[in-house]
Amino acid sequence: KAGVTQTPRYLIKTRGQQVTLSCSPISGHRSVSWYQQTPGQGLQFLFEYFSETQRNKGNFPGRFSGRQFSNSRSEMNVSTLELGDSALYLCASSPLAGGFNEQFFGPGTRLTVL
Amino acid sequence: GENVEQHPSTLSVQEGDSAVIKCTYSDSASNYFPWYKQELGKRPQLIIDIRSNVGEKKDQRIAVTLNKTAKHFSLHITETQPEDSAVYFCAASSGVDSSYKLIFGSGTRLLVRP
């Protein structure tokens, strides 16, 4: 099976802009979780989608949003970008609930906000 | 809120020695504890996990122990090899009903000196 893919791999934006990141899970996986990774902070949970429904949300401002399509592909949107949003954004897919089963990570999208 | 603390943040060992990484969690309802390894520039990958009804689990040179009373769990790597050098993340599930999310520790950078 093909692994989790994310597009784009690299992104440079300026403050105030918005960005959309895409994640294609492993075929058959219904859960997609998103994480923000920054040096020293580990992986911070953003949200999880399962069968097109947001099941869980982390402690991020409303500027961070997401959605999942019927084919389980997921997108994450960040509006009004701030310098502190610069990070590696990882998505992970799982056959069932992401918080209780192995998650398979994508390669990440590295976002730089100037 | 939910929190997972991980120690140490960096660990340097001689090849062949053992390495131990410790994590504590705050949510007493947590029942799933995975460990992920992230090599430089690569995506995190699950190396071992343990569920709350088990106190210890081994897989070749890797073992994880869980103490639910004390709310801490540890990763033990024996006979370390240079290829074990990576960042290791612990995580604990947190949530209610069937809606769980993974809370990650901040990571341990392990360096195995040849």
Short mmCIF file of C-alpha atoms in Angstrom, two decimals:
data_model
loop_
_atom_site.label_atom_id
_atom_site.label_comp_id
_atom_site.label_asym_id
_atom_site.label_seq_id
_atom_site.Cartn_x
_atom_site.Cartn_y
_atom_site.Cartn_z
CA LYS A 1 0.00 0.00 0.00
CA ALA A 2 1.15 3.50 -0.66
CA GLY A 3 2.03 5.49 2.45
CA VAL A 4 0.57 8.73 3.70
CA THR A 5 1.31 11.62 1.38
CA GLN A 6 1.24 15.35 2.02
CA THR A 7 1.31 18.28 -0.36
CA PRO A 8 2.99 20.59 -0.69
CA ARG A 9 6.20 19.54 1.04
CA TYR A 10 7.45 23.10 1.47
CA LEU A 11 5.61 26.38 1.68
CA ILE A 12 6.70 29.96 2.23
CA LYS A 13 4.08 32.54 3.12
CA THR A 14 3.98 36.02 4.61
CA ARG A 15 2.18 37.18 7.71
CA GLY A 16 -1.53 37.67 7.24
CA GLN A 17 -1.86 35.22 4.37
CA GLN A 18 -3.71 31.94 4.57
CA VAL A 19 -2.57 28.48 3.61
CA THR A 20 -4.12 25.10 2.83
CA LEU A 21 -2.28 21.84 3.39
CA SER A 22 -3.40 18.50 2.02
CA CYS A 23 -3.07 14.95 3.34
CA SER A 24 -3.90 11.69 1.59
CA PRO A 25 -4.15 8.79 4.02
CA ILE A 26 -3.32 5.16 3.41
CA SER A 27 -6.08 3.50 1.43
CA GLY A 28 -8.76 2.20 3.77
CA HIS A 29 -7.79 4.41 6.68
CA ARG A 30 -10.66 6.48 7.98
CA SER A 31 -8.93 8.56 10.62
CA VAL A 32 -6.65 11.49 9.87
CA SER A 33 -4.95 13.46 12.63
CA TRP A 34 -2.93 16.64 12.25
CA TYR A 35 0.03 17.71 14.36
CA GLN A 36 2.27 20.74 14.55
CA GLN A 37 5.94 19.97 15.20
CA THR A 38 8.34 22.64 16.39
CA PRO A 39 11.82 22.26 17.91
CA GLY A 40 11.57 21.56 21.61
CA GLN A 41 7.77 21.30 21.59
CA GLY A 42 7.34 17.84 20.23
CA LEU A 43 4.16 17.08 18.36
CA GLN A 44 1.19 19.22 19.28
CA PHE A 45 -2.20 17.74 18.41
CA LEU A 46 -4.34 19.95 16.19
CA PHE A 47 -7.40 17.85 15.37
CA GLU A 48 -8.62 14.46 14.20
CA TYR A 49 -11.14 13.67 11.50
CA PHE A 50 -12.95 10.38 11.17
CA SER A 51 -15.49 9.71 8.43
CA GLU A 52 -15.69 13.42 7.57
CA THR A 53 -16.39 14.45 11.18
CA GLN A 54 -14.05 16.26 13.51
CA ARG A 55 -13.79 13.97 16.54
CA ASN A 56 -11.27 15.84 18.60
CA LYS A 57 -9.55 19.19 18.72
CA GLY A 58 -6.37 20.43 20.36
CA ASN A 59 -5.67 23.76 22.00
CA PHE A 60 -5.11 25.87 18.92
CA PRO A 61 -6.86 29.10 17.95
CA GLY A 62 -9.76 29.13 15.54
CA ARG A 63 -7.42 30.22 12.76
CA PHE A 64 -6.59 26.55 12.43
CA SER A 65 -9.32 24.53 10.77
CA GLY A 66 -9.66 21.39 8.78
CA ARG A 67 -11.97 19.11 6.93
CA GLN A 68 -12.14 15.61 5.56
CA PHE A 69 -13.64 14.45 2.33
CA SER A 70 -15.60 11.31 1.56
CA ASN A 71 -12.44 9.62 0.24
CA SER A 72 -10.76 10.31 3.63
CA ARG A 73 -8.38 12.89 2.19
CA SER A 74 -8.02 15.78 4.57
CA GLU A 75 -7.10 19.43 4.34
CA MET A 76 -5.90 21.81 6.98
CA ASN A 77 -6.28 25.55 6.68
CA VAL A 78 -4.51 28.28 8.60
CA SER A 79 -5.79 31.81 8.17
CA THR A 80 -4.12 35.10 9.06
CA LEU A 81 -0.71 33.50 9.37
CA GLU A 82 1.61 34.57 12.19
CA LEU A 83 5.37 34.15 12.46
CA GLY A 84 4.82 31.57 15.21
CA ASP A 85 2.95 29.33 12.79
CA SER A 86 6.25 28.37 11.16
CA ALA A 87 6.55 24.65 11.78
CA LEU A 88 6.44 21.19 10.30
CA TYR A 89 2.84 20.07 9.93
CA LEU A 90 2.39 16.33 10.03
CA CYS A 91 -0.68 14.34 9.30
CA ALA A 92 -1.17 10.76 10.36
CA SER A 93 -3.71 8.18 9.33
CA SER A 94 -5.11 5.21 11.16
CA PRO A 95 -7.60 2.51 10.23
CA LEU A 96 -9.76 3.30 13.24
CA ALA A 97 -9.60 5.84 16.06
CA GLY A 98 -6.32 7.67 15.91
CA GLY A 99 -5.91 8.03 19.63
CA PHE A 100 -5.99 4.32 20.32
CA ASN A 101 -4.21 2.73 17.38
CA GLU A 102 -0.96 2.97 15.46
CA GLN A 103 -0.76 6.13 13.44
CA PHE A 104 1.09 6.27 10.14
CA PHE A 105 2.67 9.62 9.54
CA GLY A 106 3.18 11.50 6.33
CA PRO A 107 6.43 13.28 5.45
CA GLY A 108 5.08 16.62 6.59
CA THR A 109 4.68 20.07 5.11
CA ARG A 110 7.27 22.57 6.25
CA LEU A 111 5.64 25.98 6.51
CA THR A 112 7.74 29.09 6.81
CA VAL A 113 6.01 32.37 7.60
CA LEU A 114 8.00 35.52 6.83
CA GLY B 1 -5.34 19.91 30.69
CA GLU B 2 -3.76 16.71 29.53
CA ASN B 3 0.00 16.64 29.67
CA VAL B 4 2.85 14.21 29.02
CA GLU B 5 6.28 15.00 30.41
CA GLN B 6 9.31 13.27 28.95
CA HIS B 7 12.85 13.03 30.33
CA PRO B 8 15.65 13.41 29.55
CA SER B 9 15.54 15.79 26.61
CA THR B 10 18.91 14.52 25.40
CA LEU B 11 20.70 11.26 26.11
CA SER B 12 24.14 10.18 25.01
CA VAL B 13 25.27 6.58 25.50
CA GLN B 14 28.12 4.39 24.37
CA GLU B 15 27.34 1.75 21.79
CA GLY B 16 26.31 -1.43 23.59
CA ASP B 17 25.03 0.35 26.67
CA SER B 18 21.37 0.63 27.63
CA ALA B 19 19.19 3.71 27.28
CA VAL B 20 16.13 4.55 29.34
CA ILE B 21 13.59 7.27 28.59
CA LYS B 22 10.84 8.10 31.06
CA CYS B 23 7.42 9.70 30.66
CA THR B 24 4.68 10.72 33.03
CA TYR B 25 1.11 11.50 32.09
CA SER B 26 -1.67 13.43 33.76
CA ASP B 27 -4.92 11.88 32.47
CA SER B 28 -5.76 8.94 34.71
CA ALA B 29 -8.09 7.62 31.99
CA SER B 30 -5.23 7.17 29.51
CA ASN B 31 -5.08 3.58 28.33
CA TYR B 32 -2.80 3.51 25.29
CA PHE B 33 0.89 4.43 25.32
CA PRO B 34 2.87 4.32 22.07
CA TRP B 35 6.49 5.22 21.41
CA TYR B 36 7.58 6.76 18.13
CA LYS B 37 11.06 7.08 16.68
CA GLN B 38 11.92 9.93 14.35
CA GLU B 39 15.21 9.85 12.49
CA LEU B 40 16.64 13.08 11.20
CA GLY B 41 14.57 14.44 8.35
CA LYS B 42 12.15 11.53 8.42
CA ARG B 43 8.63 10.91 9.63
CA PRO B 44 7.85 9.46 13.08
CA GLN B 45 7.35 5.71 13.13
CA LEU B 46 5.84 3.53 15.82
CA ILE B 47 8.39 1.27 17.48
CA ILE B 48 6.37 -0.21 20.32
CA ASP B 49 3.15 0.42 22.20
CA ILE B 50 1.47 -0.81 25.35
CA ARG B 51 -2.09 -0.82 26.58
CA SER B 52 -3.19 -0.29 30.15
CA ASN B 53 -3.99 -3.93 30.87
CA VAL B 54 -0.33 -4.86 30.40
CA GLY B 55 2.58 -3.94 32.65
CA GLU B 56 5.47 -4.72 30.32
CA LYS B 57 6.04 -5.48 26.67
CA LYS B 58 9.22 -6.50 24.85
CA ASP B 59 10.25 -6.58 21.23
CA GLN B 60 13.82 -7.73 20.74
CA ARG B 61 16.06 -4.97 22.16
CA ILE B 62 13.18 -2.67 23.02
CA ALA B 63 10.90 -2.87 26.05
CA VAL B 64 8.28 -0.63 27.57
CA THR B 65 7.07 -0.71 31.17
CA LEU B 66 3.90 0.89 32.49
CA ASN B 67 3.01 1.86 36.04
CA LYS B 68 -0.59 3.05 36.01
CA THR B 69 -0.64 3.80 39.71
CA ALA B 70 2.24 6.22 39.39
CA LYS B 71 1.12 7.31 35.90
CA HIS B 72 4.47 6.78 34.29
CA PHE B 73 5.91 4.58 31.57
CA SER B 74 9.41 4.01 30.28
CA LEU B 75 11.22 2.90 27.15
CA HIS B 76 14.26 0.67 27.55
CA ILE B 77 16.68 0.04 24.71
CA THR B 78 19.37 -2.55 25.37
CA GLU B 79 22.61 -3.13 23.45
CA THR B 80 22.27 0.21 21.72
CA GLN B 81 23.57 0.60 18.18
CA PRO B 82 24.45 3.73 16.19
CA GLU B 83 21.27 3.30 14.15
CA ASP B 84 19.27 3.79 17.34
CA SER B 85 20.32 7.45 17.24
CA ALA B 86 17.12 9.44 16.71
CA VAL B 87 14.48 11.44 18.54
CA TYR B 88 12.06 9.32 20.55
CA PHE B 89 8.56 10.49 21.47
CA CYS B 90 6.28 8.96 24.04
CA ALA B 91 2.54 9.54 23.89
CA ALA B 92 -0.56 8.83 25.92
CA SER B 93 -4.16 8.63 24.80
CA SER B 94 -6.54 11.14 26.29
CA GLY B 95 -10.25 11.59 25.81
CA VAL B 96 -13.72 10.36 26.66
CA ASP B 97 -15.99 7.70 25.25
CA SER B 98 -14.63 6.68 21.87
CA SER B 99 -13.00 9.99 21.10
CA TYR B 100 -9.34 9.79 21.97
CA LYS B 101 -6.36 11.86 20.95
CA LEU B 102 -2.67 11.28 21.45
CA ILE B 103 -0.76 13.67 23.64
CA PHE B 104 2.95 13.54 22.87
CA GLY B 105 5.92 14.25 25.06
CA SER B 106 8.48 16.80 23.94
CA GLY B 107 10.93 14.16 22.73
CA THR B 108 14.31 12.71 23.70
CA ARG B 109 17.27 13.05 21.39
CA LEU B 110 19.29 9.84 21.74
CA LEU B 111 22.85 9.75 20.52
CA VAL B 112 24.68 6.43 20.45
CA ARG B 113 28.43 6.94 20.27
CA PRO B 114 30.34 4.26 18.31
#
